[in-house]
Short mmCIF file of C-alpha atoms in Angstrom, two decimals:
data_model
loop_
_atom_site.label_atom_id
_atom_site.label_comp_id
_atom_site.label_asym_id
_atom_site.label_seq_id
_atom_site.Cartn_x
_atom_site.Cartn_y
_atom_site.Cartn_z
CA MET A 1 -11.87 -11.40 1.81
CA ASN A 2 -9.06 -13.52 1.92
CA VAL A 3 -6.42 -11.15 4.09
CA GLU A 4 -6.35 -9.10 6.77
CA ILE A 5 -3.89 -6.15 7.91
CA ARG A 6 -2.18 -6.75 11.85
CA GLU A 7 0.13 -5.17 13.94
CA ILE A 8 2.91 -6.90 13.83
CA ASP A 9 5.54 -4.54 15.61
CA CYS A 10 7.21 -1.15 16.08
CA ILE A 11 9.21 -1.24 13.41
CA LYS A 12 7.69 -3.14 10.93
CA GLY A 13 4.19 -1.52 11.75
CA LYS A 14 1.23 -3.61 10.21
CA GLY A 15 1.29 -6.39 8.10
CA LEU A 16 -0.85 -8.29 5.47
CA PHE A 17 -1.94 -11.87 6.48
CA ALA A 18 -3.75 -14.65 4.95
CA LYS A 19 -7.10 -15.72 6.43
CA LYS A 20 -7.24 -19.14 4.42
CA PHE A 21 -4.65 -20.84 1.97
CA LEU A 22 -3.82 -19.27 -1.36
CA PRO A 23 -2.35 -21.58 -3.73
CA THR A 24 0.13 -20.49 -6.51
CA GLY A 25 -1.57 -18.03 -9.30
CA SER A 26 -4.43 -17.26 -7.27
CA VAL A 27 -5.53 -13.52 -7.00
CA ILE A 28 -4.78 -12.99 -3.53
CA LEU A 29 -7.00 -9.72 -3.25
CA GLU A 30 -7.62 -7.28 -5.74
CA GLU A 31 -8.13 -2.95 -4.95
CA GLU A 32 -8.66 -0.08 -6.97
CA PRO A 33 -6.50 2.63 -5.98
CA LEU A 34 -7.27 5.51 -3.47
CA VAL A 35 -5.74 7.94 -7.05
CA CYS A 36 -4.14 7.25 -9.54
CA CYS A 37 -2.13 9.59 -11.82
CA GLN A 38 -0.50 9.39 -15.23
CA PHE A 39 3.18 10.11 -15.24
CA SER A 40 4.23 13.83 -16.53
CA TRP A 41 6.58 12.61 -19.32
CA ASN A 42 4.77 9.28 -20.61
CA ALA A 43 1.44 11.97 -20.97
CA ALA A 44 3.14 14.71 -22.69
CA CYS A 45 4.98 11.96 -25.19
CA ASN A 46 1.78 10.87 -26.23
CA TYR A 47 1.02 8.11 -24.47
CA LYS A 48 -2.54 8.05 -24.10
CA ALA A 49 -4.34 6.72 -21.16
CA CYS A 50 -7.83 6.97 -19.61
CA ASP A 51 -7.08 10.30 -17.14
CA HIS A 52 -8.74 8.84 -14.05
CA CYS A 53 -7.71 4.64 -14.08
CA LEU A 54 -5.10 4.60 -16.67
CA ARG A 55 -6.86 2.03 -19.40
CA PRO A 56 -5.41 2.82 -22.92
CA LEU A 57 -6.84 5.50 -25.42
CA GLU A 58 -5.04 4.11 -28.50
CA SER A 59 -6.06 0.78 -30.02
CA ALA A 60 -3.82 -1.71 -30.50
CA GLN A 61 -2.88 -1.00 -34.22
CA GLU A 62 -2.34 2.87 -33.28
CA ASN A 63 -0.34 2.13 -30.08
CA ALA A 64 2.03 0.06 -32.78
CA ARG A 65 2.22 1.87 -35.07
CA ARG A 66 3.50 4.73 -32.88
CA LEU A 67 5.99 2.84 -31.15
CA ALA A 68 7.52 0.67 -34.17
CA GLY A 69 7.41 4.57 -35.74
CA ASN A 70 5.72 2.41 -39.20
CA TYR A 71 2.06 4.12 -39.28
CA ASN A 72 1.62 2.15 -42.72
CA LEU A 73 1.92 -1.31 -40.04
CA VAL A 74 -1.55 -3.25 -40.22
CA LEU A 75 -1.92 -6.14 -36.96
CA PRO A 76 -3.43 -9.10 -37.65
CA HIS A 77 -6.67 -10.44 -35.87
CA PRO A 78 -7.70 -6.69 -35.41
CA GLU A 79 -10.47 -8.66 -32.93
CA CYS A 80 -8.24 -9.34 -30.43
CA CYS A 81 -7.40 -5.17 -29.70
CA THR A 82 -9.78 -4.58 -26.05
CA THR A 83 -10.11 -0.28 -26.23
CA ASN A 84 -13.64 -0.10 -27.16
CA LYS A 85 -12.67 3.85 -28.80
CA THR A 86 -16.31 4.04 -29.19
CA ALA A 87 -17.18 4.72 -25.03
CA ILE A 88 -13.92 7.14 -25.10
CA CYS A 89 -14.86 10.67 -23.66
CA GLU A 90 -14.42 14.22 -21.84
CA CYS A 91 -15.28 16.40 -19.50
CA ALA A 92 -16.89 19.40 -21.58
CA SER A 93 -15.44 22.14 -19.35
CA CYS A 94 -11.41 20.99 -20.00
CA GLY A 95 -11.20 18.28 -22.76
CA THR A 96 -9.60 15.85 -20.37
CA GLU A 97 -10.49 12.02 -21.93
CA TYR A 98 -11.46 9.02 -20.27
CA CYS A 99 -12.09 5.44 -21.27
CA SER A 100 -15.90 5.59 -20.72
CA GLN A 101 -18.71 7.38 -18.98
CA ASP A 102 -17.97 5.58 -15.52
CA CYS A 103 -14.70 6.96 -15.72
CA LEU A 104 -15.54 10.81 -16.12
CA VAL A 105 -18.69 10.86 -13.59
CA THR A 106 -16.29 9.03 -10.53
CA ALA A 107 -13.05 11.52 -11.41
CA PHE A 108 -15.82 14.50 -11.10
CA ASN A 109 -17.27 13.32 -8.02
CA GLN A 110 -13.96 12.65 -6.87
CA TYR A 111 -11.65 15.04 -7.88
CA HIS A 112 -11.70 16.47 -11.04
CA ARG A 113 -14.83 19.01 -9.72
CA THR A 114 -12.50 20.92 -7.72
CA LEU A 115 -9.21 20.72 -10.74
CA CYS A 116 -10.93 21.00 -13.96
CA LEU A 117 -9.06 23.41 -15.64
CA GLN A 118 -12.26 25.17 -17.15
CA THR A 119 -11.60 25.36 -20.65
CA LYS A 120 -9.93 23.34 -23.24
CA GLU A 121 -7.39 26.29 -24.55
CA ARG A 122 -5.22 25.44 -21.92
CA ASN A 123 -2.34 28.33 -22.14
CA GLY A 124 0.41 27.37 -19.74
CA PHE A 125 0.10 29.50 -17.31
CA HIS A 126 -2.78 27.37 -15.21
CA PRO A 127 -1.01 26.94 -12.05
CA LEU A 128 -1.77 23.32 -12.11
CA GLU A 129 0.03 23.28 -15.92
CA THR A 130 3.31 25.32 -13.97
CA LEU A 131 3.20 22.86 -11.51
CA ASN A 132 3.19 20.16 -14.20
CA GLU A 133 5.79 21.98 -16.21
CA ALA A 134 8.03 22.45 -12.80
CA TRP A 135 7.95 18.72 -11.97
CA LYS A 136 9.43 17.74 -15.37
CA GLN A 137 12.14 19.92 -15.19
CA ILE A 138 13.16 18.09 -12.71
CA HIS A 139 12.42 14.38 -13.34
CA HIS A 140 12.95 13.37 -17.08
CA PRO A 141 12.23 9.33 -17.93
CA PRO A 142 12.69 6.88 -16.62
CA GLU A 143 9.93 8.09 -14.20
CA THR A 144 9.37 6.83 -10.48
CA SER A 145 6.89 9.13 -9.42
CA THR A 146 4.54 12.24 -10.32
CA ILE A 147 3.79 15.50 -8.03
CA MET A 148 0.96 15.46 -9.69
CA ILE A 149 -0.65 13.22 -8.12
CA LEU A 150 -0.73 15.22 -4.75
CA PRO A 151 -3.07 17.72 -6.24
CA ARG A 152 -5.77 14.62 -6.91
CA LEU A 153 -5.22 13.39 -2.97
CA ILE A 154 -6.45 16.98 -1.72
CA ALA A 155 -8.73 17.53 -3.55
CA THR A 156 -10.02 13.74 -2.96
CA ILE A 157 -10.26 15.03 0.63
CA GLU A 158 -11.84 18.26 -0.48
CA GLN A 159 -14.96 16.60 -2.26
CA ALA A 160 -15.24 13.60 0.04
CA GLU A 161 -18.57 13.19 1.94
CA ASN A 162 -16.90 13.37 5.03
CA PRO A 163 -13.39 14.76 4.67
CA ASP A 164 -11.95 14.72 8.19
CA GLU A 165 -12.53 10.91 8.01
CA MET A 166 -10.46 10.75 4.30
CA LEU A 167 -7.61 13.18 5.64
CA LYS A 168 -7.61 10.46 8.24
CA ARG A 169 -6.85 7.52 5.78
CA ILE A 170 -4.31 9.92 4.11
CA LEU A 171 -2.30 10.59 7.53
CA ASN A 172 -2.79 6.79 8.19
CA PHE A 173 -0.29 6.00 5.33
CA THR A 174 2.57 8.12 6.44
CA HIS A 175 4.21 7.05 9.95
CA ARG A 176 7.64 8.60 9.64
CA THR A 177 9.62 11.10 12.09
CA ARG A 178 10.48 14.56 10.34
CA ASN A 179 13.63 13.55 8.99
CA GLU A 180 13.41 10.51 7.46
CA ASP A 181 10.95 12.52 5.61
CA LEU A 182 12.93 14.98 5.19
CA GLU A 183 15.78 11.91 3.80
CA LEU A 184 13.42 10.37 1.57
CA VAL A 185 12.32 13.85 -0.22
CA HIS A 186 16.51 15.00 -0.81
CA LYS A 187 16.50 11.16 -2.05
CA ILE A 188 13.50 12.03 -4.28
CA MET A 189 14.53 15.02 -5.62
CA GLY A 190 18.45 14.39 -5.71
CA ASP A 191 20.69 16.78 -4.83
CA LYS A 192 20.72 19.18 -7.96
CA TYR A 193 17.03 19.96 -7.43
CA VAL A 194 16.88 19.95 -3.70
CA ASP A 195 16.53 24.11 -3.75
CA SER A 196 13.78 23.55 -5.99
CA LEU A 197 11.33 22.13 -3.38
CA ASN A 198 10.26 25.75 -2.44
CA THR A 199 8.90 26.44 -5.85
CA LEU A 200 7.15 23.40 -6.02
CA TYR A 201 5.65 23.92 -2.50
CA ASN A 202 4.38 27.28 -3.48
CA LEU A 203 3.02 26.77 -7.16
CA LEU A 204 1.02 23.31 -5.35
CA LEU A 205 -0.58 25.69 -3.01
CA ALA A 206 -1.35 27.94 -5.71
CA ALA A 207 -3.26 25.06 -7.49
CA VAL A 208 -4.90 23.94 -5.36
CA PRO A 209 -7.46 24.68 -2.45
CA HIS A 210 -6.68 24.14 0.98
CA ASP A 211 -9.60 24.49 3.42
CA VAL A 212 -9.53 21.26 4.72
CA VAL A 213 -5.96 19.45 4.38
CA GLY A 214 -4.15 22.44 6.30
CA PRO A 215 -2.05 19.62 7.97
CA LEU A 216 -0.88 18.63 4.41
CA LEU A 217 -0.29 21.86 2.96
CA THR A 218 2.20 22.93 5.82
CA LEU A 219 5.44 22.77 4.73
CA GLU A 220 6.62 19.98 7.13
CA GLY A 221 2.81 18.33 5.24
CA PHE A 222 3.95 18.86 1.89
CA TYR A 223 7.76 16.94 2.65
CA SER A 224 5.21 14.72 4.04
CA MET A 225 3.18 14.17 0.92
CA LEU A 226 5.95 13.43 -0.96
CA ALA A 227 7.88 11.08 0.84
CA LEU A 228 4.55 9.28 1.09
CA LEU A 229 5.32 8.93 -2.38
CA GLY A 230 8.76 7.77 -2.30
CA THR A 231 7.70 4.41 0.03
CA ASN A 232 4.07 3.88 -0.46
CA GLY A 233 3.47 4.76 -4.33
CA GLN A 234 2.80 1.87 -6.47
CA GLY A 235 4.01 1.88 -10.10
CA VAL A 236 0.80 1.03 -12.86
CA GLY A 237 1.11 0.36 -16.11
CA THR A 238 -1.41 -0.59 -19.23
CA SER A 239 -0.79 -0.93 -22.92
CA PRO A 240 -3.37 -1.96 -25.88
CA ILE A 241 -0.51 -4.09 -27.62
CA SER A 242 0.35 -6.64 -25.10
CA GLN A 243 -3.47 -6.78 -24.17
CA TRP A 244 -3.45 -7.99 -28.01
CA VAL A 245 -0.19 -10.49 -27.99
CA THR A 246 -1.99 -12.40 -24.78
CA LYS A 247 -4.98 -12.65 -26.86
CA ALA A 248 -3.65 -13.10 -30.19
CA SER A 249 -1.55 -16.03 -28.98
CA GLU A 250 -4.64 -17.88 -27.27
CA LEU A 251 -6.19 -17.87 -30.52
CA PRO A 252 -7.25 -21.39 -32.15
CA LEU A 253 -4.92 -21.22 -34.36
CA SER A 254 -3.00 -23.59 -37.22
CA LYS A 255 0.78 -24.94 -36.61
CA GLY A 256 1.85 -22.41 -39.90
CA GLU A 257 -0.39 -19.55 -38.09
CA LYS A 258 0.87 -19.79 -34.91
CA LYS A 259 4.40 -19.83 -36.34
CA ARG A 260 3.71 -16.41 -38.72
CA LEU A 261 2.22 -14.66 -36.09
CA ASP A 262 5.29 -15.82 -33.18
CA GLN A 263 7.45 -14.12 -36.08
CA PHE A 264 4.97 -11.20 -36.77
CA ILE A 265 5.43 -10.70 -32.79
CA ASP A 266 9.25 -11.21 -32.72
CA LYS A 267 9.45 -8.54 -35.72
CA LEU A 268 6.96 -6.32 -33.79
CA TYR A 269 8.92 -6.51 -30.39
CA GLU A 270 11.88 -5.83 -32.44
CA ASP A 271 11.16 -2.77 -34.55
CA MET A 272 9.18 -1.23 -31.48
CA ASP A 273 12.65 -1.74 -29.19
CA LYS A 274 14.24 0.04 -31.62
CA HIS A 275 11.92 3.23 -31.99
CA SER A 276 10.86 3.49 -28.93
CA GLY A 277 13.71 1.63 -26.44
CA ASN A 278 12.11 0.19 -23.27
CA PHE A 279 9.24 2.60 -22.94
CA LEU A 280 5.84 0.75 -24.35
CA ASN A 281 3.55 1.12 -21.81
CA ASN A 282 1.15 3.98 -19.87
CA GLU A 283 2.73 3.99 -17.12
CA GLY A 284 1.74 6.03 -13.63
CA VAL A 285 1.89 6.15 -9.86
CA ALA A 286 -1.20 4.92 -7.42
CA LEU A 287 -2.31 4.61 -3.32
CA PHE A 288 -3.53 1.47 -2.66
CA SER A 289 -5.16 1.22 1.14
CA MET A 290 -4.60 -2.54 1.53
CA GLN A 291 -1.45 -3.46 -0.84
CA SER A 292 0.31 -0.73 1.49
CA SER A 293 0.25 -2.89 4.07
CA ALA A 294 2.39 -5.54 2.45
CA ASN A 295 5.70 -6.04 3.69
CA HIS A 296 8.66 -6.00 1.51
CA SER A 297 10.41 -9.85 1.25
CA CYS A 298 13.75 -10.57 -0.97
CA ASP A 299 11.85 -13.92 -1.67
CA PRO A 300 8.38 -12.88 -1.75
CA ASN A 301 4.96 -14.63 -2.11
CA ALA A 302 3.28 -12.37 -3.54
CA GLU A 303 3.03 -9.45 -6.71
CA PRO A 304 0.58 -7.02 -8.10
CA ASN A 305 0.08 -7.26 -11.45
CA TYR A 306 -2.45 -5.30 -13.65
CA LEU A 307 -4.43 -7.89 -14.61
CA HIS A 308 -7.74 -5.67 -16.04
CA ASN A 309 -5.40 -3.09 -18.43
CA ASN A 310 -6.20 -0.15 -15.96
CA SER A 311 -5.20 0.52 -12.33
CA ARG A 312 -7.21 -2.01 -10.61
CA LEU A 313 -4.33 -3.61 -8.56
CA SER A 314 -4.44 -7.57 -8.60
CA LEU A 315 -2.30 -9.21 -6.30
CA VAL A 316 -1.02 -12.51 -7.71
CA ALA A 317 0.61 -15.02 -5.52
CA LEU A 318 3.60 -16.69 -6.19
CA LYS A 319 3.92 -19.85 -4.28
CA ASP A 320 1.60 -21.24 -1.83
CA ILE A 321 0.53 -19.80 1.22
CA GLN A 322 -0.78 -20.97 4.34
CA GLU A 323 -3.37 -19.81 6.97
CA GLY A 324 -1.76 -16.77 8.60
CA ASP A 325 1.23 -16.44 6.67
CA GLU A 326 2.11 -12.90 5.88
CA ILE A 327 1.95 -12.05 2.04
CA CYS A 328 4.97 -10.04 1.52
CA ILE A 329 5.99 -8.48 -2.10
CA SER A 330 9.27 -7.61 -3.06
CA TYR A 331 9.83 -3.45 -3.45
CA LEU A 332 12.81 -4.14 -5.68
CA ASP A 333 12.48 -5.16 -8.90
CA GLU A 334 13.49 -8.77 -9.80
CA CYS A 335 17.49 -8.03 -11.28
CA ASN A 336 17.94 -6.11 -8.47
CA LEU A 337 16.61 -8.96 -6.07
CA SER A 338 19.41 -11.32 -7.63
CA ARG A 339 21.98 -9.14 -6.40
CA SER A 340 23.50 -9.70 -3.19
CA ARG A 341 22.58 -8.94 -0.17
CA HIS A 342 24.62 -6.14 0.55
CA SER A 343 22.93 -4.47 -2.32
CA ARG A 344 20.16 -5.26 -1.87
CA HIS A 345 20.13 -3.74 1.92
CA LYS A 346 21.64 -0.88 0.56
CA MET A 347 18.61 -0.17 -1.91
CA LEU A 348 16.21 -0.53 0.83
CA LYS A 349 18.14 1.46 3.13
CA GLU A 350 18.45 4.63 1.00
CA ASN A 351 14.96 3.98 -0.78
CA TYR A 352 12.96 3.08 2.02
CA LEU A 353 14.59 3.58 5.38
CA PHE A 354 15.08 -0.08 7.13
CA VAL A 355 17.19 -3.02 7.60
CA CYS A 356 15.78 -6.17 5.64
CA CYS A 357 15.48 -8.98 8.07
CA CYS A 358 13.30 -11.81 5.42
CA PRO A 359 14.49 -15.22 5.52
CA LYS A 360 16.31 -14.84 2.62
CA CYS A 361 18.52 -12.24 4.08
CA LYS A 362 18.78 -13.92 7.05
CA GLU A 363 20.05 -17.34 4.81
CA GLN A 364 23.35 -14.37 3.38
CA VAL A 365 24.04 -13.38 6.71
CA GLU A 366 27.67 -15.11 6.05
CA ASP A 367 28.25 -13.60 2.68
CA PRO A 368 30.76 -11.16 2.19
CA ASP A 369 29.37 -7.49 2.08
CA VAL A 370 30.61 -7.19 -1.77
CA THR A 371 29.48 -9.70 -3.82
CA SER A 372 29.81 -8.44 -7.41
CA SER A 373 33.04 -7.63 -10.13
CA GLU A 374 30.77 -4.01 -10.54
CA GLU A 375 29.93 -3.30 -6.61
CA GLU A 376 33.86 -3.86 -6.54
CA GLU A 377 34.39 -1.07 -8.80
CA GLU A 378 32.16 0.99 -7.65
CA ASP A 379 33.39 0.56 -3.61
CA HIS A 380 37.04 1.21 -5.74
CA ASP A 381 36.59 4.24 -7.11
CA ASP A 382 34.59 5.43 -4.10
CA ASP A 383 37.73 4.97 -1.87
CA ASP A 384 39.69 7.18 -4.43
CA ASP A 385 37.67 10.03 -4.21
CA GLY A 386 37.86 9.94 -0.68
CA GLU A 387 41.06 11.19 1.62
CA ASP A 388 43.23 7.84 2.92
CA MET A 389 41.80 7.72 6.51
CA SER A 390 44.69 4.75 7.03
CA GLU A 391 47.12 6.25 9.27
#
């Protein structure tokens, strides 16, 4: 292992540290998720992915045709497609699709044996389907999580060789107070849907066994699991067309062929953007034991990637990391990282309940609280909505 987890302090808790020098661009670690699940609307909108690892089930050409809305489109260099259609298989009982027999067996042995609907004729009334539909009515795209990862988490504990040890491993993710959990859950749900929490809780109870996981299936445990998703859920994205583009761009082509290929790719992305917008990937959420120990920095030295076009996470160094250095990622996307210290702190406090004290934030400590016209306008609107407290 290139890294180790260390206790830091009572505020930051644990952190991920380098055990040796790690150069820029190197893969720090690779990790399979504890559990992974495709977003509910992403699956409903025909983004076809392996139910276990999210590897694409469409060929690059099928994917491009659907996303561009052009079913006569022909991709050049079909040998650059990485989807193995001949390996795709399905659960004999429920028809759930997997990218390979290995994923089918792994899923069945980890959680699917417990959750299998046992029939290919799904009628929308199975408790798991009802839970999924209820969630979809609350969380429309763009999606950031799905409640459907919770049944997999619970079934993983139930089917574990040592359920008590697996339960402890799950509980190790959670180290917040009850009030912090409630604050995060309200943020995840939004004020409009907070009243739906009891409905979701009861639907979850009806959908999963709870012989072993008692602490997780109390109402308080349910809130804790939702908060866990909000703070530790890592987005996963896979795409057959992006893999095709990468492979095709590496081909030893003549200058003229290279130019024609680049023009084709540019036009393809333009067409996909017009027809499908920014929603080009198979997307989901996963929990990773090692990666979840990486703390946030507004100037991160590492970032998560999915180099294998499935849910296997690769943590890649963004800069040289010295032995003993803490390895930090960003909890914010690139756009929000470029915003003011004030904005970053506001987002991190709302979504993760902490105030960042990274070197970048310390350097900007004298910066004004509001630096962009957009934020000034937002604050002005807030002031107009409130009472005048000047007297």
